[in-house]
Amino acid sequence: MYDILIIGGGPAGLTAATYACRAGKSVLVLEKAAFGGQITWSPRVENFPGFVSISGNELGDKLLEQAMEQGAEVELEEVTGLEKTAEGWKALCDSGAAFEGKALILAAGARPRMLGVAREEELVGSGVGYCAVCDGAFYKNKAVAVNGGGNSALQDALLLSETCSKVYLIHRRDSFRGEQKLVDALRERENVEFVLNASVTALLGEEELCGIAVEQNGQSREIPVEGLFVAIGHQPDLEAFAPWLNRDKAGYADAGEDCLTPTEGLFVAGDCRKKTVRQLTTAAADGAVAALAACHWLDR
Ligand code: NAP
C-alpha cells in the first residue's frame, strides 16, 4: 500500500511524484507508454523555464530521474480500472497487476484527436500517423501532409520539412493558433506549401496512403502524399475512471485549479483536467498543487 498512487508519468504526474516524495510520502507512478508523456513527441521544447532548448525525450528523462532521485517508484503499466477500497484505491492494470494507494492522483494526460475521415483507423501505420517525431523518418524524400494549426502541427511540419521532399500544411482557417515564430520559420522553407481554409475529406489509396482529397474554399483538390500527420489537438483518456469523476462536455475532468475532485482522496492534475491553458508549465504546476493537496489530505 503506497501513500499516493499517481496514474500518468508525464510532466504533471512526475512533478506530483517529486513533490509528494519530498513531503515524505511513498509514491508509485504508473505510466502506460513512455515516461514524459506527450512531450516525448516534441523534437524541441523551448518554453520550459530553465531550459533554453531541450528535446522532449531528454526533458522527460530528466523529470523521471528527478522523481526517482526523490524516492518515487515507477512501473510501466496501463491502468484499465479503479476500485475504491476501505483504505483508499486499487488500480487495476491490463497486465493483471493491481496496486494500492491511500490517495490517488490522476494525471492521465490526453491522446491525439482523430480527424474522423473514412478509413482513418484502417490506414494508421500505413500512411496515417499522429506523431511526426516517431514516424517522420519513414517519409524521407517523400511528400507528406500535416493537418492542424496549433503548435504541434507547426512543429511537425518544420521537422518533416527537414527530410521530406514536400510538406503540405493543411489548416481549416487562414490563420494559425500556434506561435508566429514557428509560422515564420515555415514560410521560409521552400518545400512547405500552406493549404489554408482547407479540410481533408478523404484518404486515397487501398492498403497504403497515396494521397488525400482536400476541400479548399468550396473546391475539391487531390494532393499526392504518402504520409498524413494529423495534429489537431488532443482529448482526455479518462474512460476507465469515469465512474469516479465529473467531466465536462469534452470529457475533461471537472476539477478546479486546486486539483480537488468531489471524491475523497482523488485528485486530478495536468492536461486531463478542465482548464484553459494546457502547457508543460501548467501541467507541472498542477502536479505540485495536486501532490500538496494529497499530502494535506493524508495528514488531515
Ligand atoms: P491545439 O493547440 O489545440 O491546436 C489544434 C489545432 O487543430 C487547431 O489549429 C484547430 O483548429 C485544429 N483542429 C481541431 N479540430 C480539428 C478538426 N476536427 N479538423 C481540422 N482541424 C482541427 O493542439 P496542439 O497543437 O496539439 O497543442 C496542444 C497544446 O500543447 C497547446 O497548448 C500547444 O501550445 C502545446 N504545445 C506546446 C509545444 C511546445 O511547447 N514545444 C509543442 C506542441 C504543443 P482551430 O484553430 O481552427 O480551432
Coordinates of C-alpha atoms and ligand atoms in Angstrom, one line a residue:
M1 CA 0.0 0.0 0.0
Y2 CA 1.5 3.3 -1.1
D3 CA 0.6 6.7 0.3
I4 CA -0.1 8.0 -3.2
L5 CA -0.7 6.3 -6.5
I6 CA -0.2 8.5 -9.5
I7 CA -1.7 7.5 -12.8
G8 CA 0.3 9.0 -15.6
G9 CA 4.0 9.7 -16.0
G10 CA 4.0 12.9 -17.9
P11 CA 5.1 16.3 -16.5
A12 CA 2.1 16.5 -14.2
G13 CA 2.5 13.0 -12.8
L14 CA 6.2 13.2 -12.4
T15 CA 6.2 16.6 -10.8
A16 CA 3.5 15.4 -8.4
A17 CA 5.7 12.4 -7.5
T18 CA 8.7 14.7 -6.8
Y19 CA 6.6 16.9 -4.5
A20 CA 4.9 14.1 -2.7
C21 CA 8.2 12.2 -2.1
R22 CA 9.8 15.4 -0.8
A23 CA 6.9 15.6 1.6
G24 CA 7.8 12.2 2.9
K25 CA 5.1 10.1 1.2
S26 CA 5.6 6.8 -0.5
V27 CA 4.7 7.1 -4.2
L28 CA 4.1 4.8 -7.2
V29 CA 3.8 6.3 -10.7
L30 CA 2.0 4.1 -13.2
E31 CA 2.6 5.0 -16.9
K32 CA 1.2 3.1 -19.8
A33 CA 3.5 4.2 -22.7
A34 CA 6.5 6.5 -22.1
F35 CA 7.6 8.5 -19.1
G36 CA 7.5 12.1 -20.1
G37 CA 4.1 11.7 -21.8
Q38 CA 3.2 13.9 -24.8
I39 CA 6.5 15.8 -24.6
T40 CA 8.4 12.8 -25.8
W41 CA 6.8 13.6 -29.2
S42 CA 8.3 17.1 -29.2
P43 CA 11.6 17.4 -31.0
R44 CA 12.5 20.7 -29.2
V45 CA 11.0 22.3 -26.2
E46 CA 11.9 26.0 -25.8
N47 CA 9.3 27.2 -23.3
F48 CA 10.0 25.3 -20.2
P49 CA 11.6 27.5 -17.6
G50 CA 15.3 26.9 -17.1
F51 CA 15.9 25.2 -20.5
V52 CA 16.7 27.4 -23.5
S53 CA 16.2 24.4 -25.7
I54 CA 15.8 20.7 -24.9
S55 CA 14.4 17.7 -26.7
G56 CA 11.1 16.4 -25.3
N57 CA 12.7 13.0 -24.7
E58 CA 15.5 14.5 -22.7
L59 CA 13.2 16.6 -20.6
G60 CA 11.0 13.5 -20.0
D61 CA 14.1 11.6 -18.8
K62 CA 15.1 14.5 -16.5
L63 CA 11.6 14.6 -14.9
L64 CA 11.7 10.9 -14.4
E65 CA 15.3 10.9 -13.0
Q66 CA 14.3 13.8 -10.6
A67 CA 11.2 11.9 -9.3
M68 CA 13.1 8.7 -8.8
E69 CA 16.0 10.5 -7.1
Q70 CA 13.5 11.7 -4.6
G71 CA 12.3 8.1 -4.0
A72 CA 9.4 7.6 -6.4
E73 CA 8.8 4.1 -7.6
V74 CA 7.6 3.7 -11.2
E75 CA 6.0 1.0 -13.3
L76 CA 5.2 0.7 -16.9
E77 CA 1.6 -0.5 -16.6
E78 CA -1.7 0.5 -18.2
V79 CA -4.4 1.2 -15.7
T80 CA -7.7 0.0 -17.0
G81 CA -9.9 0.3 -13.9
L82 CA -10.2 1.6 -10.4
E83 CA -11.7 0.2 -7.3
K84 CA -12.4 2.0 -4.1
T85 CA -11.2 0.1 -1.1
A86 CA -11.6 0.5 2.7
E87 CA -8.2 2.2 2.9
G88 CA -8.1 4.0 -0.4
W89 CA -7.8 2.9 -4.1
K90 CA -6.8 -0.1 -6.1
A91 CA -5.6 0.5 -9.6
L92 CA -6.2 -2.5 -11.9
C93 CA -3.9 -2.9 -14.8
D94 CA -4.3 -4.7 -18.2
S95 CA -1.4 -7.0 -17.3
G96 CA -3.5 -8.3 -14.4
A97 CA -1.4 -6.5 -11.8
A98 CA -3.0 -4.3 -9.2
F99 CA -1.5 -1.6 -7.0
E100 CA -3.0 0.1 -3.9
G101 CA -2.7 3.6 -2.5
K102 CA -4.4 5.7 0.1
A103 CA -4.7 8.7 -2.2
L104 CA -4.8 8.8 -6.0
I105 CA -3.6 11.5 -8.4
L106 CA -5.0 11.1 -11.9
A107 CA -2.6 12.7 -14.3
A108 CA -3.5 10.6 -17.3
G109 CA -3.0 13.4 -19.9
A110 CA -4.7 13.3 -23.3
R111 CA -4.4 11.4 -26.5
P112 CA -4.3 12.7 -30.1
R113 CA -7.7 13.6 -31.6
M114 CA -8.6 11.8 -34.7
L115 CA -9.8 13.5 -37.9
G116 CA -12.9 11.4 -38.3
V117 CA -12.4 10.8 -42.0
A118 CA -13.4 7.5 -43.5
R119 CA -10.7 4.7 -43.3
E120 CA -8.6 6.8 -40.9
E121 CA -8.2 4.0 -38.4
E122 CA -7.5 1.4 -41.1
L123 CA -4.6 3.5 -42.5
V124 CA -2.9 4.2 -39.2
G125 CA 0.6 2.9 -39.7
S126 CA 0.1 2.7 -43.5
G127 CA 0.4 6.4 -44.2
V128 CA -1.7 8.0 -41.4
G129 CA 0.1 9.0 -38.2
Y130 CA -0.2 11.2 -35.2
C131 CA 3.5 11.6 -34.2
A132 CA 6.0 13.1 -36.7
V133 CA 8.8 12.7 -34.2
C134 CA 8.1 8.9 -34.0
D135 CA 7.3 8.2 -37.7
G136 CA 8.7 11.1 -39.7
A137 CA 11.9 9.2 -40.7
F138 CA 9.8 6.7 -42.7
Y139 CA 9.0 9.5 -45.2
K140 CA 12.5 10.7 -46.1
N141 CA 12.4 12.3 -49.6
K142 CA 8.7 11.7 -49.8
A143 CA 5.7 14.1 -49.9
V144 CA 3.7 14.4 -46.8
A145 CA 0.8 16.5 -45.3
V146 CA 0.3 17.8 -41.8
N147 CA -3.2 18.8 -40.7
G148 CA -3.7 21.3 -37.9
G149 CA -3.0 24.8 -36.9
G150 CA -1.6 24.6 -33.4
N151 CA 2.0 24.3 -32.2
S152 CA 2.0 20.6 -32.7
A153 CA 1.2 20.9 -36.4
L154 CA 3.6 23.7 -36.9
Q155 CA 6.4 21.8 -35.2
D156 CA 5.6 18.6 -37.1
A157 CA 5.7 20.5 -40.4
L158 CA 9.0 22.1 -39.5
L159 CA 10.5 18.8 -38.5
L160 CA 9.2 16.9 -41.6
S161 CA 10.4 19.7 -43.9
E162 CA 14.0 18.8 -42.9
T163 CA 13.8 15.4 -44.6
C164 CA 10.7 15.2 -46.7
S165 CA 10.6 16.3 -50.3
K166 CA 7.5 18.3 -49.8
V167 CA 5.2 19.2 -46.8
Y168 CA 1.7 20.4 -47.3
L169 CA 0.4 22.2 -44.2
I170 CA -3.4 21.9 -44.2
H171 CA -5.4 24.1 -41.8
R172 CA -9.1 24.9 -41.7
R173 CA -8.6 28.6 -41.2
D174 CA -6.4 31.3 -42.8
S175 CA -4.5 32.0 -39.5
F176 CA -2.8 29.8 -37.0
R177 CA -3.4 29.2 -33.4
G178 CA 0.3 28.2 -32.9
E179 CA 3.2 30.6 -32.3
Q180 CA 4.0 33.2 -35.0
K181 CA 7.7 32.3 -34.7
L182 CA 7.0 28.8 -36.0
V183 CA 4.8 30.1 -38.8
D184 CA 7.5 32.5 -39.9
A185 CA 10.1 29.7 -39.9
L186 CA 7.8 27.5 -42.1
R187 CA 7.2 30.4 -44.6
E188 CA 11.0 30.4 -45.2
R189 CA 11.1 26.7 -46.1
E190 CA 10.9 26.2 -49.9
N191 CA 9.4 22.7 -49.7
V192 CA 6.5 23.8 -47.4
E193 CA 3.1 24.7 -49.0
F194 CA 0.3 26.2 -46.9
V195 CA -3.1 24.9 -47.8
L196 CA -5.4 27.1 -45.8
N197 CA -9.2 27.3 -45.4
A198 CA -9.0 23.6 -46.2
S199 CA -10.2 20.3 -44.8
V200 CA -9.1 16.7 -45.5
T201 CA -12.2 15.0 -46.8
A202 CA -10.9 11.6 -48.0
L203 CA -7.9 9.3 -47.7
L204 CA -6.7 7.9 -51.1
G205 CA -5.0 4.5 -51.6
E206 CA -6.0 1.0 -51.0
E207 CA -3.6 -0.5 -48.5
E208 CA -1.2 2.4 -48.3
L209 CA -2.0 6.1 -48.4
C210 CA -1.1 7.6 -51.8
G211 CA -2.9 10.9 -51.4
I212 CA -5.6 13.0 -49.8
A213 CA -8.7 14.8 -51.0
V214 CA -9.0 18.3 -49.7
E215 CA -11.8 20.8 -49.8
Q216 CA -10.5 24.3 -50.0
N217 CA -12.7 27.4 -50.4
G218 CA -15.5 25.2 -51.7
Q219 CA -13.3 23.5 -54.3
S220 CA -12.1 19.8 -54.2
R221 CA -8.5 19.1 -54.7
E222 CA -6.4 15.9 -54.6
I223 CA -2.9 16.1 -53.2
P224 CA -0.5 13.2 -53.7
V225 CA 1.2 12.3 -50.4
E226 CA 2.5 9.1 -48.8
G227 CA 2.0 10.4 -45.3
L228 CA -0.6 12.3 -43.4
F229 CA 0.2 13.5 -39.9
V230 CA -2.8 14.5 -38.0
A231 CA -2.1 17.2 -35.4
I232 CA -5.5 18.6 -34.5
G233 CA -5.2 18.6 -30.7
H234 CA -5.9 16.0 -28.0
Q235 CA -8.7 14.6 -26.0
P236 CA -8.5 13.2 -22.5
D237 CA -8.3 9.5 -21.9
L238 CA -10.4 9.1 -18.8
E239 CA -13.0 6.4 -19.8
A240 CA -11.6 3.9 -17.3
F241 CA -12.0 6.5 -14.4
A242 CA -15.4 7.9 -15.5
P243 CA -17.4 6.5 -12.5
W244 CA -15.2 8.5 -10.1
L245 CA -15.2 11.8 -11.9
N246 CA -17.4 14.7 -13.1
R247 CA -16.4 15.5 -16.6
D248 CA -17.2 18.4 -18.9
K249 CA -18.7 18.1 -22.4
A250 CA -15.2 17.5 -24.0
G251 CA -14.5 14.7 -21.5
Y252 CA -12.0 16.6 -19.3
A253 CA -12.2 16.0 -15.5
D254 CA -14.1 18.8 -13.9
A255 CA -11.7 19.9 -11.2
G256 CA -10.6 23.4 -10.3
E257 CA -7.1 24.9 -10.0
D258 CA -6.9 23.3 -6.6
C259 CA -7.0 19.9 -8.4
L260 CA -9.6 18.6 -6.0
T261 CA -12.5 16.3 -7.1
P262 CA -15.8 15.7 -5.2
T263 CA -14.4 12.2 -4.4
E264 CA -12.4 11.9 -1.2
G265 CA -8.7 11.1 -1.8
L266 CA -8.9 11.6 -5.6
F267 CA -7.0 14.5 -7.2
V268 CA -6.6 15.4 -10.9
A269 CA -3.6 17.1 -12.5
G270 CA -2.4 18.2 -15.9
D271 CA -3.9 18.0 -19.4
C272 CA -6.8 15.7 -18.4
R273 CA -8.2 18.4 -16.2
K274 CA -10.6 21.0 -17.5
K275 CA -8.5 24.2 -18.0
T276 CA -7.8 26.9 -20.4
V277 CA -4.1 26.6 -20.9
R278 CA -2.5 23.2 -21.5
Q279 CA 1.2 23.7 -21.4
L280 CA 4.2 21.8 -19.9
T281 CA 4.4 24.6 -17.2
T282 CA 0.7 24.4 -16.3
A283 CA 0.9 20.6 -16.2
A284 CA 3.9 20.8 -13.8
A285 CA 2.1 23.4 -11.7
D286 CA -0.9 21.1 -11.4
G287 CA 1.4 18.3 -10.3
A288 CA 2.7 20.3 -7.4
V289 CA -0.8 21.5 -6.4
A290 CA -2.3 18.0 -6.6
A291 CA 0.6 16.5 -4.7
L292 CA 0.5 19.0 -1.8
A293 CA -3.3 18.7 -1.7
A294 CA -3.0 14.9 -1.5
C295 CA -0.3 15.2 1.3
H296 CA -2.6 17.6 3.2
W297 CA -5.5 15.2 2.8
L298 CA -3.4 12.2 4.1
D299 CA -2.2 14.2 7.1
R300 CA -5.6 15.6 8.0
Ligands
NAP1 P1 -4.2 22.8 -30.3 O1 -3.3 24.0 -29.9 O2 -5.4 22.6 -29.6 O3 -4.4 23.0 -31.9 C1 -5.3 22.1 -32.6 C2 -5.4 22.6 -34.0 O4 -6.1 21.7 -34.7 C3 -6.1 24.0 -34.1 O5 -5.5 24.7 -35.1 C4 -7.5 23.5 -34.5 O6 -8.1 24.5 -35.4 C5 -7.2 22.3 -35.3 N1 -8.4 21.4 -35.3 C6 -9.0 20.9 -34.2 N2 -10.0 20.0 -34.5 C7 -9.9 19.9 -35.9 C8 -10.6 19.2 -36.8 N3 -11.6 18.3 -36.5 N4 -10.3 19.3 -38.1 C9 -9.3 20.1 -38.5 N5 -8.6 20.9 -37.6 C10 -8.9 20.8 -36.4 O7 -3.4 21.4 -30.2 P2 -1.8 21.1 -30.3 O8 -1.1 21.8 -31.4 O9 -1.7 19.7 -30.2 O10 -1.2 21.7 -29.0 C11 -1.8 21.4 -27.7 C12 -1.1 22.2 -26.6 O11 0.2 21.8 -26.5 C13 -1.1 23.7 -27.0 O12 -1.3 24.5 -25.8 C14 0.3 23.9 -27.5 O13 0.7 25.2 -27.4 C15 1.1 22.9 -26.7 N6 2.3 22.5 -27.4 C16 3.5 23.0 -27.0 C17 4.6 22.6 -27.6 C18 5.9 23.2 -27.0 O14 5.9 23.9 -26.1 N7 7.0 22.9 -27.6 C19 4.6 21.8 -28.7 C20 3.4 21.3 -29.1 C21 2.2 21.7 -28.5 P3 -8.7 25.9 -34.9 O15 -7.5 26.7 -34.6 O16 -9.5 26.3 -36.1 O17 -9.5 25.6 -33.7

